[in-house]
Short mmCIF file of C-alpha atoms in Angstrom, two decimals:
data_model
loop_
_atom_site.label_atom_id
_atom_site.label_comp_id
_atom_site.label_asym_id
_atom_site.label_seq_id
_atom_site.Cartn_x
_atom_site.Cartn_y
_atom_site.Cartn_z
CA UNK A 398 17.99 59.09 -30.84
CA UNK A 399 15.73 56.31 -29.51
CA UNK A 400 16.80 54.42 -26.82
CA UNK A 401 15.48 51.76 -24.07
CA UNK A 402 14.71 52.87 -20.09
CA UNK A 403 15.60 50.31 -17.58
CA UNK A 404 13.95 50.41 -14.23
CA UNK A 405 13.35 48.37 -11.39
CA UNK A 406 13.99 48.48 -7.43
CA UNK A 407 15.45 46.03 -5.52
CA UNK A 408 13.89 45.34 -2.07
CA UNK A 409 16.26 44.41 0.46
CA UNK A 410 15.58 43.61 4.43
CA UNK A 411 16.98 41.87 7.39
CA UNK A 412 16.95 41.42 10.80
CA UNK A 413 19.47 42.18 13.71
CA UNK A 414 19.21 40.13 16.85
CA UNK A 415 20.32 40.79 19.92
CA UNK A 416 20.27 37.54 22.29
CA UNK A 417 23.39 36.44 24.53
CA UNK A 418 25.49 33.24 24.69
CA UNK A 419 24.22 32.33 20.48
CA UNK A 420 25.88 29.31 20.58
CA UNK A 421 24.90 27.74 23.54
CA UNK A 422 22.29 24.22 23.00
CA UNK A 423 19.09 26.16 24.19
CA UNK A 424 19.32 29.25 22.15
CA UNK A 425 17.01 28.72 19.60
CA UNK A 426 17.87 32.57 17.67
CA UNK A 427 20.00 31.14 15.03
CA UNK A 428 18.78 27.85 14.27
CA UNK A 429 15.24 29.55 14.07
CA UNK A 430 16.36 31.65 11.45
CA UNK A 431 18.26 29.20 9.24
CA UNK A 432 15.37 26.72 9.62
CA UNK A 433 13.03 29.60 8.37
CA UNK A 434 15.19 29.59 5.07
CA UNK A 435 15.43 25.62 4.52
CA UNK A 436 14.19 23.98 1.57
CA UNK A 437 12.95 20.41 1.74
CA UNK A 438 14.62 19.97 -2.16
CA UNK A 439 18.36 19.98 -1.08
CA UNK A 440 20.53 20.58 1.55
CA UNK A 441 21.87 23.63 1.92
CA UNK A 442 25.84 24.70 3.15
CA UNK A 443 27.28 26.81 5.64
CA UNK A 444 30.84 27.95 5.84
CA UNK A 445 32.08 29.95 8.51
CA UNK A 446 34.97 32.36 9.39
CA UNK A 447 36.09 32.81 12.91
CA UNK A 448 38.24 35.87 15.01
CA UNK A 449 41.34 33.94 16.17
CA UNK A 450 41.33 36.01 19.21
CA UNK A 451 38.10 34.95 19.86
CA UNK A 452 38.97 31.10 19.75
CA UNK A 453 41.13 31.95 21.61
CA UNK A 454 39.16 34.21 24.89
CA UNK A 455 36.11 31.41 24.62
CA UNK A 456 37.60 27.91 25.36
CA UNK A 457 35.54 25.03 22.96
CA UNK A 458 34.28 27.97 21.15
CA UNK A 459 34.44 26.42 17.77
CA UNK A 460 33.62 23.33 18.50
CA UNK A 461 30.62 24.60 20.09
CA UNK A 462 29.57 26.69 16.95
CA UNK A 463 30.45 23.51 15.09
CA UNK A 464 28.21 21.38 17.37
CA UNK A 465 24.94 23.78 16.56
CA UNK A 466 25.41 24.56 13.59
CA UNK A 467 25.00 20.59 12.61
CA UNK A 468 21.77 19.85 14.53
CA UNK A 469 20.14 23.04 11.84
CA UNK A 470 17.84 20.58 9.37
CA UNK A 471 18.50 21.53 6.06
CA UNK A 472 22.07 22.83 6.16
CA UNK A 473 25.52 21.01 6.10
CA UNK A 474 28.27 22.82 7.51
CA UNK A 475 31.56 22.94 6.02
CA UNK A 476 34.32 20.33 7.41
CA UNK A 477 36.02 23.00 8.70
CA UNK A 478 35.69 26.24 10.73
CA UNK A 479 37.91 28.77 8.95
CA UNK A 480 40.02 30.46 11.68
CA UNK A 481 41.94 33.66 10.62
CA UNK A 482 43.19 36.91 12.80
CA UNK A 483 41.33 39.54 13.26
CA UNK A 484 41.64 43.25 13.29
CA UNK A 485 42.30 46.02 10.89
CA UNK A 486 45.31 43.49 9.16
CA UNK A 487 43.15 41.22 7.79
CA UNK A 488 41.80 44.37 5.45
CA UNK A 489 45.05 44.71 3.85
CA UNK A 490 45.86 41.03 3.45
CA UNK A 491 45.22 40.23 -0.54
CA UNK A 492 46.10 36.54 -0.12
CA UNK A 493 43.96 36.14 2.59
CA UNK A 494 40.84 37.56 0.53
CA UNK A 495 41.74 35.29 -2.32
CA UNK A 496 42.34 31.78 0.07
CA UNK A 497 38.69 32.85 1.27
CA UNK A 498 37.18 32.84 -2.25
CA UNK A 499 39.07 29.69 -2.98
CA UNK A 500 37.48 28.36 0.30
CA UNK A 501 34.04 29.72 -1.42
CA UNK A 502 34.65 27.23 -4.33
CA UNK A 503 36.45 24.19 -2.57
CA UNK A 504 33.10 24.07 0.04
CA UNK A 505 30.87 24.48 -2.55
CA UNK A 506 29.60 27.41 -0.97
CA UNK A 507 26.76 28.31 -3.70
CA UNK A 508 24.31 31.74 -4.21
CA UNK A 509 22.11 29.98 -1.95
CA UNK A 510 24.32 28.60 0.67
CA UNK A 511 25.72 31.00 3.44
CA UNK A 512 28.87 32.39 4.68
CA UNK A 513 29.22 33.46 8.41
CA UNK A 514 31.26 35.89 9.87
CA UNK A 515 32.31 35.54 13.44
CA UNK A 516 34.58 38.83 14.74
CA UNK A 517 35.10 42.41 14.48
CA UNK A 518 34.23 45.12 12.04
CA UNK A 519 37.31 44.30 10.13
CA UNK A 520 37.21 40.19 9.84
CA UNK A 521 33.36 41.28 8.99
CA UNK A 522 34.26 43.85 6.01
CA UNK A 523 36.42 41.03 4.49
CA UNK A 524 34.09 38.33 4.87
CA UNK A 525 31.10 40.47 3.31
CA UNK A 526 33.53 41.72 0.74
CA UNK A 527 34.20 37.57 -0.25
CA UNK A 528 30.52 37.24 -0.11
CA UNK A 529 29.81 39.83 -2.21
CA UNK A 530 32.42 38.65 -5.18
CA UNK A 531 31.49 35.16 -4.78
CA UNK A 532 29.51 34.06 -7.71
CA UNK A 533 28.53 37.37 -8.16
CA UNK A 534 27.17 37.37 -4.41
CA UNK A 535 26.46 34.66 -1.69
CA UNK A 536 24.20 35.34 1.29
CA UNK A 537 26.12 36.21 4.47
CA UNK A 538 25.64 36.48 8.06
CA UNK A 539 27.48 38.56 10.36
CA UNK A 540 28.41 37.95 14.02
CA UNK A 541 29.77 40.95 15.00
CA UNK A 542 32.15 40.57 18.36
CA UNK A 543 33.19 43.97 19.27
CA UNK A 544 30.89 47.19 20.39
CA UNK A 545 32.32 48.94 17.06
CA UNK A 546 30.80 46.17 15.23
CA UNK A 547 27.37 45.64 17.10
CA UNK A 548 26.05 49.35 17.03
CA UNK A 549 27.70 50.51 13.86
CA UNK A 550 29.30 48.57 11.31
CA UNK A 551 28.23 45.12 11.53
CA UNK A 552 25.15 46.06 11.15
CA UNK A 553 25.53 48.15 8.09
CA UNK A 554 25.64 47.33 4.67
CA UNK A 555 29.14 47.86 3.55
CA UNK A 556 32.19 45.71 2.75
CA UNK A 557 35.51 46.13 1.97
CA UNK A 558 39.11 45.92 2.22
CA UNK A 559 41.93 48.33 1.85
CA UNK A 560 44.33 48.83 -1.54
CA UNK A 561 47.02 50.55 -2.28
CA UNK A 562 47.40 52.29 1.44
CA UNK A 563 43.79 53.56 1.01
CA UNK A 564 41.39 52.32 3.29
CA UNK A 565 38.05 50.81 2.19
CA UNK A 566 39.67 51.17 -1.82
CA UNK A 567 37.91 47.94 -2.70
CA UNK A 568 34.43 46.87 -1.74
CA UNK A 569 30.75 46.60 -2.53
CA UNK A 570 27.52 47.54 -1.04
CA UNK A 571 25.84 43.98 0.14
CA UNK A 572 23.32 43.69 2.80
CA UNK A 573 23.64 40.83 5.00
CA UNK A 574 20.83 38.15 5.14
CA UNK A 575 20.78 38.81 9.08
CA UNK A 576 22.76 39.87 11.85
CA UNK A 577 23.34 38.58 15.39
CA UNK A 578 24.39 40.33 18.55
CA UNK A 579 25.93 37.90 21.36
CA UNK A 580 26.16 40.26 24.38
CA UNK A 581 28.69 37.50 25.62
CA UNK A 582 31.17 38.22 23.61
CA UNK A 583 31.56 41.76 24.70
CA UNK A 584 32.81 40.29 27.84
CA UNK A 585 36.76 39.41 26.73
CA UNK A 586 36.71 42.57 24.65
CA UNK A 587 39.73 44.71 25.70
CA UNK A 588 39.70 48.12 27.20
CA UNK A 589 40.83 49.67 24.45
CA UNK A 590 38.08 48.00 22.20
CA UNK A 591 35.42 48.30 25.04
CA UNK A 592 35.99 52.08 24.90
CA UNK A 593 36.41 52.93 21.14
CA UNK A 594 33.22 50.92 20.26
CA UNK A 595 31.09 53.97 21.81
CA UNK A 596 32.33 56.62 19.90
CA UNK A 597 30.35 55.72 16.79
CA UNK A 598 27.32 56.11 19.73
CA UNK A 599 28.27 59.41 20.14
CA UNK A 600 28.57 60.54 16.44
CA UNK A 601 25.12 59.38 15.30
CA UNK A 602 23.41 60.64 18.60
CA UNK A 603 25.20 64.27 17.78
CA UNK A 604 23.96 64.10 14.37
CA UNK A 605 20.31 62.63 14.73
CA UNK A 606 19.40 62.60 18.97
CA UNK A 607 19.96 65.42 21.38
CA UNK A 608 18.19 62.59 24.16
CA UNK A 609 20.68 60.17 23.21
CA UNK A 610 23.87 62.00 23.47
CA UNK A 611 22.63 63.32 26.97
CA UNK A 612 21.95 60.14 27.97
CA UNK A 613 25.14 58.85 27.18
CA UNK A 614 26.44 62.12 28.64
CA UNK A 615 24.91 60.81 32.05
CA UNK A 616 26.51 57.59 31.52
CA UNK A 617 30.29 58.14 29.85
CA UNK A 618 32.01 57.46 33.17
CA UNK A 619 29.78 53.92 33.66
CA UNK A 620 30.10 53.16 30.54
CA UNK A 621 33.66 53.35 30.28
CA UNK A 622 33.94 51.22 33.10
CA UNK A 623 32.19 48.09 31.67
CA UNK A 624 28.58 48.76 33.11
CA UNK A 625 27.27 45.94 30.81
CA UNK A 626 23.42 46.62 31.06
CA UNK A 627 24.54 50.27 29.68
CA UNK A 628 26.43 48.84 27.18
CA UNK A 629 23.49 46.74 25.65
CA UNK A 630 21.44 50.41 25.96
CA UNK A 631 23.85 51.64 24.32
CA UNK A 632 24.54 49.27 21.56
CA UNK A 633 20.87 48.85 20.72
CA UNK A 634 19.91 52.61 20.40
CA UNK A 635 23.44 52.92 18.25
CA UNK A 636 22.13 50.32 16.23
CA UNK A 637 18.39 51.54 15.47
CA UNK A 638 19.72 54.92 14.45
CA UNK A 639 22.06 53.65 12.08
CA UNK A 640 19.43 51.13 10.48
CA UNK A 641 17.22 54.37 10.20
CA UNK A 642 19.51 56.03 8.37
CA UNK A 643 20.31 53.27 6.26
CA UNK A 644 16.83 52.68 5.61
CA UNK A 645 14.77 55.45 5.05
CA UNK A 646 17.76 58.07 4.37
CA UNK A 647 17.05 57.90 0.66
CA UNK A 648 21.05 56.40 -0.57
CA UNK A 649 21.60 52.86 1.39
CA UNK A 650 24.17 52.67 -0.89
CA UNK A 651 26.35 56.27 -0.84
CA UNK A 652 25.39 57.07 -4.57
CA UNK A 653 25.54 60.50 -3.49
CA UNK A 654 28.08 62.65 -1.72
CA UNK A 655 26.62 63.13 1.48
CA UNK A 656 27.61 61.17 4.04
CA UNK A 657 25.87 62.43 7.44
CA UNK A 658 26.76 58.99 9.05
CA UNK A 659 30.70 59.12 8.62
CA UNK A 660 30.66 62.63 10.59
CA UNK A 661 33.93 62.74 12.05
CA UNK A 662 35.62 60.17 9.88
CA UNK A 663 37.27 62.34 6.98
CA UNK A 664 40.51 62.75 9.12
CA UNK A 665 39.65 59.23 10.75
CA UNK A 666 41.07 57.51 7.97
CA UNK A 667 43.44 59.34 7.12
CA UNK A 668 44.66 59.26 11.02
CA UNK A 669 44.65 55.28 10.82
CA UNK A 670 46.50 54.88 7.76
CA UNK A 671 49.42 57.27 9.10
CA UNK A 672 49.53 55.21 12.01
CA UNK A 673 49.76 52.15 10.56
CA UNK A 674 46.67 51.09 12.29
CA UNK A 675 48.25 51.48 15.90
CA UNK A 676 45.18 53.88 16.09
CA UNK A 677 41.70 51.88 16.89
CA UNK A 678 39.22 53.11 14.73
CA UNK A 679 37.20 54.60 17.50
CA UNK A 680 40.51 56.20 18.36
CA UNK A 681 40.36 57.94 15.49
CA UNK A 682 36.82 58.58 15.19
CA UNK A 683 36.58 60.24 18.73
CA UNK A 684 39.57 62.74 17.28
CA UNK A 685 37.79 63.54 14.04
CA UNK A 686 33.98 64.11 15.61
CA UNK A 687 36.41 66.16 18.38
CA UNK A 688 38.18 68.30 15.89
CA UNK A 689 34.79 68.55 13.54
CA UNK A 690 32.81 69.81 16.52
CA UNK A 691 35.33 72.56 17.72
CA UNK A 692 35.21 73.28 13.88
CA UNK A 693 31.52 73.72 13.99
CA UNK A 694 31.84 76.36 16.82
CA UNK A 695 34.58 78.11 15.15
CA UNK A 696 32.19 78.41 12.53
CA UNK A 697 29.85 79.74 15.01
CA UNK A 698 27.03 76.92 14.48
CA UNK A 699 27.73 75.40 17.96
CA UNK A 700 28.02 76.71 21.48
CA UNK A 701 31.19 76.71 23.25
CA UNK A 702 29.39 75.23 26.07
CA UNK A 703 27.70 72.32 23.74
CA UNK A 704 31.40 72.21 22.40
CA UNK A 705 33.32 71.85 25.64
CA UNK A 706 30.14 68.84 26.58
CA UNK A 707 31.29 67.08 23.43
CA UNK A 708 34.97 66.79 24.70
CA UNK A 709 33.79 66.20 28.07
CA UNK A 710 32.27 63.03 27.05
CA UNK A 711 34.57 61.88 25.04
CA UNK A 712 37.34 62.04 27.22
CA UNK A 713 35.09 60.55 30.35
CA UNK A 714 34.44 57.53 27.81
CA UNK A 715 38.80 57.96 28.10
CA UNK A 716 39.17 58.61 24.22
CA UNK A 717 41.67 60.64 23.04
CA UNK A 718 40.53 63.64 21.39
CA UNK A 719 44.21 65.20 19.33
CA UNK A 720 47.01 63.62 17.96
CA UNK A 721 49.95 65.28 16.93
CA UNK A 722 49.72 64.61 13.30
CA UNK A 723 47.22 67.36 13.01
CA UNK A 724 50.05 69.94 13.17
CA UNK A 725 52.26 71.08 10.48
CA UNK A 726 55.37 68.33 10.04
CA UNK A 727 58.94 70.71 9.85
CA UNK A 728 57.19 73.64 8.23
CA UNK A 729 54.61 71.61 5.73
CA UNK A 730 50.81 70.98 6.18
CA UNK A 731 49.36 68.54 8.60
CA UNK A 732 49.42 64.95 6.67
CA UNK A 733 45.94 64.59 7.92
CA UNK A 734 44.62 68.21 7.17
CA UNK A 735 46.24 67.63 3.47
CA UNK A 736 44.02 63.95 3.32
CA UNK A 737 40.95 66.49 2.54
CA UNK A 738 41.81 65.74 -1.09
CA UNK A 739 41.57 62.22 -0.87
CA UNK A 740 38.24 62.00 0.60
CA UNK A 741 37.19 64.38 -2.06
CA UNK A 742 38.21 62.01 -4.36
CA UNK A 743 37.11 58.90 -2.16
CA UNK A 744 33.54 60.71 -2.53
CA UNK A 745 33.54 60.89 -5.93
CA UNK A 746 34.26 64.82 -6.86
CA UNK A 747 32.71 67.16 -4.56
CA UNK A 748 33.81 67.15 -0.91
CA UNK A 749 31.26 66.97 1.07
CA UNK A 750 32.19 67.17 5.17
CA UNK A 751 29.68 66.66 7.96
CA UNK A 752 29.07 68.90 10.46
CA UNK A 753 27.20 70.40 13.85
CA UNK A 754 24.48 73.24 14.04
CA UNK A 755 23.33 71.98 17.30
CA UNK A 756 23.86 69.15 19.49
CA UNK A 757 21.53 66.47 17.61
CA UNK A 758 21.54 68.33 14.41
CA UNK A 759 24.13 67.84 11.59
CA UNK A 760 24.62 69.48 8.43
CA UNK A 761 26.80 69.60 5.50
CA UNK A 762 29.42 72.14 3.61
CA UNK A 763 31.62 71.37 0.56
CA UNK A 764 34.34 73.58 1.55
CA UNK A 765 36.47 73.25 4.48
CA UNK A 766 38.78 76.67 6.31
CA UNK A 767 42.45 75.09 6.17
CA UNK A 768 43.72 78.08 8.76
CA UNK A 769 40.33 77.65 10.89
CA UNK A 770 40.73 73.55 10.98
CA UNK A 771 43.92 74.54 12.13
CA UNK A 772 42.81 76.66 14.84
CA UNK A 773 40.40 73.70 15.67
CA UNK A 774 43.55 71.16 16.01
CA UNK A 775 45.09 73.84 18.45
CA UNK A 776 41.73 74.13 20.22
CA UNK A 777 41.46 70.11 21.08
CA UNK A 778 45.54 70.33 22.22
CA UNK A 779 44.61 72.48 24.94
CA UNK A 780 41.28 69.73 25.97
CA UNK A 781 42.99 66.52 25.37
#
C-alpha cells in the first residue's frame, strides 16, 4: 500500500529570568523582553491574570503591573487586570476556564498577542491550559509566585486542569514564550507554601545530583526557616535541572512512559485528590519521594543510611513524610496504594514508577510489590 511520510521538528526555546521586584519603574527585565518581540506594523495586546492572594499581600500591586505594562511600545494592555483565586481550586473550576477563554475573545487576545500569568503553579496550569486552546494556541508568559512554581512547574512545559476527580485529566503540552522569577514575591508566601516548594528540590537532586541533595542536606534547617539567599540557590539549581531534563531528555512532551521527573508523585496525586486538596502538593510530594525511597531500600538498591538521610531532610525542611491513608481502610487496600492503576492508565498502558539506586541516581521498574509498598508505608510511620 503506498502511502505519504510526514516529518518535521518543531524548535521550541525560552528564557527564565530571575530578577526581583519585576514590576517596579527601573526594572527593565520585562519590558526588554516584550520590546524584543514588537513589531512596528501593529500594536500588539496583553491580557493578564492575577493570584487574588497576591493583590491582596502586595498593596497597589495591580495597578503597578498595570502602570508598566503601558509604558511597553508596541503592546496595549487589556482594560482590565483579570483577578481570580488561586490555588489548587482554580484547577477544578470549569466555568472559570471557560470565562477565561471568553476573556481571550472579548480582549482580542490574538496568536500573536500574549497572555500573562501572575500566581502559583495552579493559577499557572490554568492560564497555560487557556493559552494553549485559544485559537489553537496564544503565546503566554508565566509569573510564577510560589517556590513550587519557580524551581519546578512554572518553569515547565505543561498545562492543565483537573476532570472528573482526576488531576491534570485535561491539558496540553505548551511551552511558554518566557518565564520570570520575582524573588519578591517569595516574601508573603506562607509557611506552609515556603516549605512544600523545596521538596520538588529534593526529588530532582535525588534523581540527577548527589552535590545538590547534600547541599541542601547542609541547608534543610536554614532553609526551612526562610534563609532567602538559600532559597534563590535553591530555586535556581531546581530550576536548571528541570530545564535539562526537559531539554535534552529526549520526550519534552511525555510521549513515552517514563517519567524520571515525577519520582515520588504516583501516590502524590492520588494523596491530594483523597484529601480534597487540604494536602499542598509538596505535602504530598515529600510523602511519595519518602515512601518511594524506603521502597528503593526494601528493594535493596539504597542504603539504609542514604534512606534514613532522605527522611532526615525532609522532615528538617518540616514536611511530613506518612499519612494515614497509606494503610488498609476497615480491612480493604490503602486508597492510595490501589491509585497504582490509575497512573497506569494516566501513563498510557504500562506503569512505569521511578525509583532510587543511589542517592543522585534514579531508575525505573514497571511493576510495583503491593505487600513490600506496604512494608514501606509502615517503615515511614515509625520516621514521621
Amino acid at each position: 500500500m503506498e502511502y505519504l511520510l510526514q516529518n518535521f521538528n518543531v524548535n521550541f526555546h525560552y528564557q527564565v529570568h530571575f530578577t526581583s521586584q519585576l514590576f517596579s519603574p527601573d526594572n527593565n527585565c520585562l519590558r526588554a523582553y516584550l520590546e524584543s518581540q514588537a513589531v512596528h506594523t501593529h500594536l500588539k495586546k496583553i491580557l493578564v491574570v492575577l493570584d487574588q492572594g497576591m493583590a491582596s499581600h502586595h498593596e497597589g500591586l495591580p495597578q503597578q503591573i498595570a502602570s508598566y505594562l503601558k509604558t511597553i511600545k508596541g503592546f496595549e494592555l487589556a482594560p482590565e487586570i483579570l483577578t481570580i483565586a488561586g490555588g489548587e481550586g482554580v484547577k477544578n473550576d470549569l466555568p472559570l476556564f471557560l470565562n477565561l477563554v471568553n476573556a481571550i475573545d472579548k480582549y482580542k487576545i490574538d496568536r500573536h498577542s500574549y497572555l500573562i500569568g501572575i500566581g502559583g503553579g495552579s493559577l499557572l496550569d490554568l492560564v497555560g491550559f487557556v493559552a494553549a486552546v485559544s485559537h489553537r494556541g496564544v503565546r503566554h508568559i508565566r509569573i510564577p509566585t510560589t517556590v513550587l512554581s519557580q524551581n519546578d512547574s512554572g518553569i515547565g512545559v505543561k498545562n492543565g486542569i483537573n476532570f472528573n476527580g482526576k488531576k491534570n485529566f485535561l491539558g496540553a503540552f505548551a511551552p511558554p514564550q518566557a518565564v520570570f522569577n520575582d524573588s519578591r514575591f517569595l516574601t508573603t508566601l506562607e509557611k506552609r507554601d515556603w516549605n512544600s516548594g523545596m521538596v520538588e528540590a529534593v526529588k530532582v537532586a535525588l534523581i540527577k545530583d548527589a552535590a545538590f541533595f547534600e547541599w541542601m542536606e547542609s541547608r534543610a534547617v536554614a532553609l526551612s526557616q526562610g534563609d532567602m539567599a538559600d532559597m534563590q540557590e535553591l530555586i535556581y539549581r531546581c530550576a536548571a535541572l528541570h530545564m535539562q531534563h526537559i531539554g535534552n531528555g529526549g520526550d519534552p512532551f511525555e510521549s513515552g512512559s517514563s517519567r524520571p521527573l515525577d519520582f515520588g508523585h504516583w501516590s502524590a496525586h492520588k494523596l491530594e485528590q483523597l484529601t480534597n486538596f487540604e494536602l499542598r502538593h509538596g505535602e504530598a510530594v515529600s510523602i511519595g519521594v519518602a515512601l518511594d525511597s524506603v521502597y528503593s531500600y526494601l528493594l535493596g538498591w539504597l542504603s539504609e543510611n542514604d534512606m534514613q538521610r532522605i527522611i532526615a531532610v525532609l522532615k528538617n525542611m518540616q514536611l511530613p513524610v506518612w499519612h494515614p491513608l497509606l494503610e488498609r481502610q476497615d480491612g480493604k487496600d490503602s486508597p492510595v496504594i490501589a491509585g497504582l492503576e490509575e497512573f497506569r492508565e494516566h501513563l498510557g498502558g504500562q506503569l512505569t514508577v521511578s525509583l532510587l539506586k543511589n542517592i543522585g541516581q534514579g531508575a525505573d521498574v514497571h511493576e510495583m510489590n503491593l505487600e513490600k509498598l506496604y512494608e514501606a508505608a509502615a517503615i515511614t510511620k515509625t520516621m514521621q
